[in-house]
Tab-separated table of C-alpha atoms in Angstrom:
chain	number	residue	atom	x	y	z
A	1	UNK	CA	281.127	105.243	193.872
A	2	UNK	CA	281.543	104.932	198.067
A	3	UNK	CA	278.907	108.388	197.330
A	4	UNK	CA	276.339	105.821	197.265
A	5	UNK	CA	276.122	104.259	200.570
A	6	UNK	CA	273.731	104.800	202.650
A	7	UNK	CA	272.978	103.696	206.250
A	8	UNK	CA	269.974	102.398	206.930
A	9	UNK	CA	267.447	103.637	209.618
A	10	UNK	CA	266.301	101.090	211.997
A	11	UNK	CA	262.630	101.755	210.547
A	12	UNK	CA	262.466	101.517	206.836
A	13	UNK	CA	260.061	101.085	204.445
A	14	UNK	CA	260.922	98.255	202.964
A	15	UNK	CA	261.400	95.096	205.274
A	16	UNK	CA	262.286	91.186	204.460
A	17	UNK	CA	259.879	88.915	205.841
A	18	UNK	CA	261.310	85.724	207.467
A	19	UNK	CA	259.349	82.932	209.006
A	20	UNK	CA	260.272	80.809	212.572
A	21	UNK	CA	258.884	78.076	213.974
A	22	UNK	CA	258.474	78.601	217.741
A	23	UNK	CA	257.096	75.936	220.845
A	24	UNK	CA	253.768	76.424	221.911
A	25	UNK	CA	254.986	76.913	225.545
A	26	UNK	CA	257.256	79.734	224.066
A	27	UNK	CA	254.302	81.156	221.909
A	28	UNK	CA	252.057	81.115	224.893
A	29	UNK	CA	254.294	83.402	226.715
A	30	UNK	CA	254.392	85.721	224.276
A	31	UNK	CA	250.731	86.028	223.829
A	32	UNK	CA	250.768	86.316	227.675
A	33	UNK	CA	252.804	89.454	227.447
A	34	UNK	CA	250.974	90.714	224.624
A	35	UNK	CA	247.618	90.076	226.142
A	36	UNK	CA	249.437	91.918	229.668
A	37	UNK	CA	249.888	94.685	227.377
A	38	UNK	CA	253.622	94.694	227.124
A	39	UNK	CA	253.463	94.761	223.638
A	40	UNK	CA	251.204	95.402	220.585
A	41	UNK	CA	251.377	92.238	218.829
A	42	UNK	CA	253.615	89.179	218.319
A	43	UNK	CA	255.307	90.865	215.936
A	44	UNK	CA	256.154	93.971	218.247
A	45	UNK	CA	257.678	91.434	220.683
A	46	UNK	CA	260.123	89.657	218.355
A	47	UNK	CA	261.298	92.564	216.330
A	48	UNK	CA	261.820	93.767	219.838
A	49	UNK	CA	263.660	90.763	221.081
A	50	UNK	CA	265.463	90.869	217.489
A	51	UNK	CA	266.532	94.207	218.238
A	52	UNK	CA	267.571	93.928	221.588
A	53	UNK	CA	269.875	90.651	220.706
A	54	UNK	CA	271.523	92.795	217.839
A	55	UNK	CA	272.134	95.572	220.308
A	56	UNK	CA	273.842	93.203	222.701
A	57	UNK	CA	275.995	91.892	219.838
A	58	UNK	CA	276.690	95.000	218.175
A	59	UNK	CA	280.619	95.139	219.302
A	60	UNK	CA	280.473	91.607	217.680
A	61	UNK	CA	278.798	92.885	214.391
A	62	UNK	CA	281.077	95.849	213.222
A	63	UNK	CA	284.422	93.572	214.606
A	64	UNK	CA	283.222	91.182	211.904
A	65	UNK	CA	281.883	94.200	208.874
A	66	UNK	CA	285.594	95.605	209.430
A	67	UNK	CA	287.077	91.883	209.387
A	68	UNK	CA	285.160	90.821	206.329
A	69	UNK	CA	285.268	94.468	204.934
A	70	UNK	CA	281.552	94.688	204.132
A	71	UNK	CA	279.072	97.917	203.599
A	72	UNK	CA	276.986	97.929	206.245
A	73	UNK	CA	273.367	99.992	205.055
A	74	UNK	CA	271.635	100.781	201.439
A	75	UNK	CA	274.704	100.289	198.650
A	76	UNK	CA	272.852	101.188	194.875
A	77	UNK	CA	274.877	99.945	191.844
A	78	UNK	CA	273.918	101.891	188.831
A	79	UNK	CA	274.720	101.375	185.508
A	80	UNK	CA	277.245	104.498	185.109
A	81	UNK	CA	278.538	103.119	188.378
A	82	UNK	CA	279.079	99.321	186.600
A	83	UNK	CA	280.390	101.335	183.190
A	84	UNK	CA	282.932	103.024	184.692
A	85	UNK	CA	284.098	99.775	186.853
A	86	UNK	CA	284.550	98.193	183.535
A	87	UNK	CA	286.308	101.241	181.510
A	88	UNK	CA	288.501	101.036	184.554
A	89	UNK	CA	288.846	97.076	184.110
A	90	UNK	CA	288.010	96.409	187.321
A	91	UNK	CA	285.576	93.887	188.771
A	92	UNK	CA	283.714	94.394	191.710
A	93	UNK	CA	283.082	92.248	195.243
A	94	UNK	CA	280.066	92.951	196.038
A	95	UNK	CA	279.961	92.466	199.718
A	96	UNK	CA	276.533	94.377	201.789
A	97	UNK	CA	275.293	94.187	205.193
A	98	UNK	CA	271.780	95.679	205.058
A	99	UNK	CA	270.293	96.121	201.136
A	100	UNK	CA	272.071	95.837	197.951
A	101	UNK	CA	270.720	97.615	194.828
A	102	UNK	CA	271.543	96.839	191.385
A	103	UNK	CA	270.109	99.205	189.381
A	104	UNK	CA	267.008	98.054	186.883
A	105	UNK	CA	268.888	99.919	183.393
A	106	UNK	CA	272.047	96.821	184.022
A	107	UNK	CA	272.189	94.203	181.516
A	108	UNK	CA	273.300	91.220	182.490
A	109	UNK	CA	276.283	91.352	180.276
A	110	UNK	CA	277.288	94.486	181.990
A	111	UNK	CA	276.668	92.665	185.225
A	112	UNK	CA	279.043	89.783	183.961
A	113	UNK	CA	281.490	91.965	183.167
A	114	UNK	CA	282.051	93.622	186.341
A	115	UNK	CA	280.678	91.598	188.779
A	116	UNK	CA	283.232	88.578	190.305
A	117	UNK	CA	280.874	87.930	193.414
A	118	UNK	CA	277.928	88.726	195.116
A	119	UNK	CA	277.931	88.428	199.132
A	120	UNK	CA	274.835	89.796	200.525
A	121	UNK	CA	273.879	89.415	204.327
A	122	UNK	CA	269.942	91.403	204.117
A	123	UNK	CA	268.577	91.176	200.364
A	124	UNK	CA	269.581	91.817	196.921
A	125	UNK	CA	267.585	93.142	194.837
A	126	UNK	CA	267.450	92.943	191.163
A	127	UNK	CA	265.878	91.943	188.097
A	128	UNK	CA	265.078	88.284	188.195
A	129	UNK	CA	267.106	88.321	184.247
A	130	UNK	CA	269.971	90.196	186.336
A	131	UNK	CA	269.911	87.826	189.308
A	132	UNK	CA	269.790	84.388	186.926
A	133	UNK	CA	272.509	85.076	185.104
A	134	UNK	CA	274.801	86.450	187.900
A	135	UNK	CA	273.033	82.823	189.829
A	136	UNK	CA	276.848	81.101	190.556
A	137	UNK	CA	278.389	84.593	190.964
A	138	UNK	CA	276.004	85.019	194.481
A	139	UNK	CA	276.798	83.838	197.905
């Protein structure tokens, strides 16, 4: 099963958007560097700045993945991956830095039957049955 972790590239095609709330004195500045031509957009700035901060804090961010033993990247769950889990009687701890997949084929009672919890620091994705009934499994 470890066969189907990926790392993600900095760049992917698929992002999360997140909101913030910023001060206008803040915001100005920004637009003043944009308008300067330091960057494209707003946007270029703060996944810049997000960038930059996760760079500086990187030491800090695999210390803690090895500490919490999390996947760190793309981790797919497929349903021969879940079958085999459960012929094995195992349950799984889900626990992903990045994107976690679960696989559309899964029914939820192969879900509940393999899955004991779901910690996900990026996005899960999943069928909205898959993700309701797995609901007080996910952290």
């Amino acid at each position: 099963m470890k066969d189907n972790v990926h790392k993600l590239r900095d760049k992917g095609g698929e992002s999360e958007k997140i909101t913030i709330n910023l001060g206008y004195v803040d915001l100005g500045r920004i637009d003043l560097l944009v308008q300067e031509g330091f960057y494209s957009n707003r946007t270029d700035f703060i996944r810049t700045a997000i960038r930059n901060q996760l760079a500086a804090e990187a030491e800090a961010v695999k210390q803690s993945i090895v500490r919490h033993t999390l996947e760190l990247g793309l981790r797919d769950y497929s349903r021969a991956d879940l079958e085999s889990v459960k012929a094995a009687g195992e349950r799984l701890h889900i626990k992903v830095v990045g994107l976690a997949r679960i696989a559309p084929d899964v029914t939820p009672e192969l879900a509940l039957a393999t899955i004991e919890s779901i910690t996900v620091l990026g996005a899960l994705q999943a069928s909205t049955e898959l993700k309701s009934a797995l609901a007080e499994r996910i952290r």
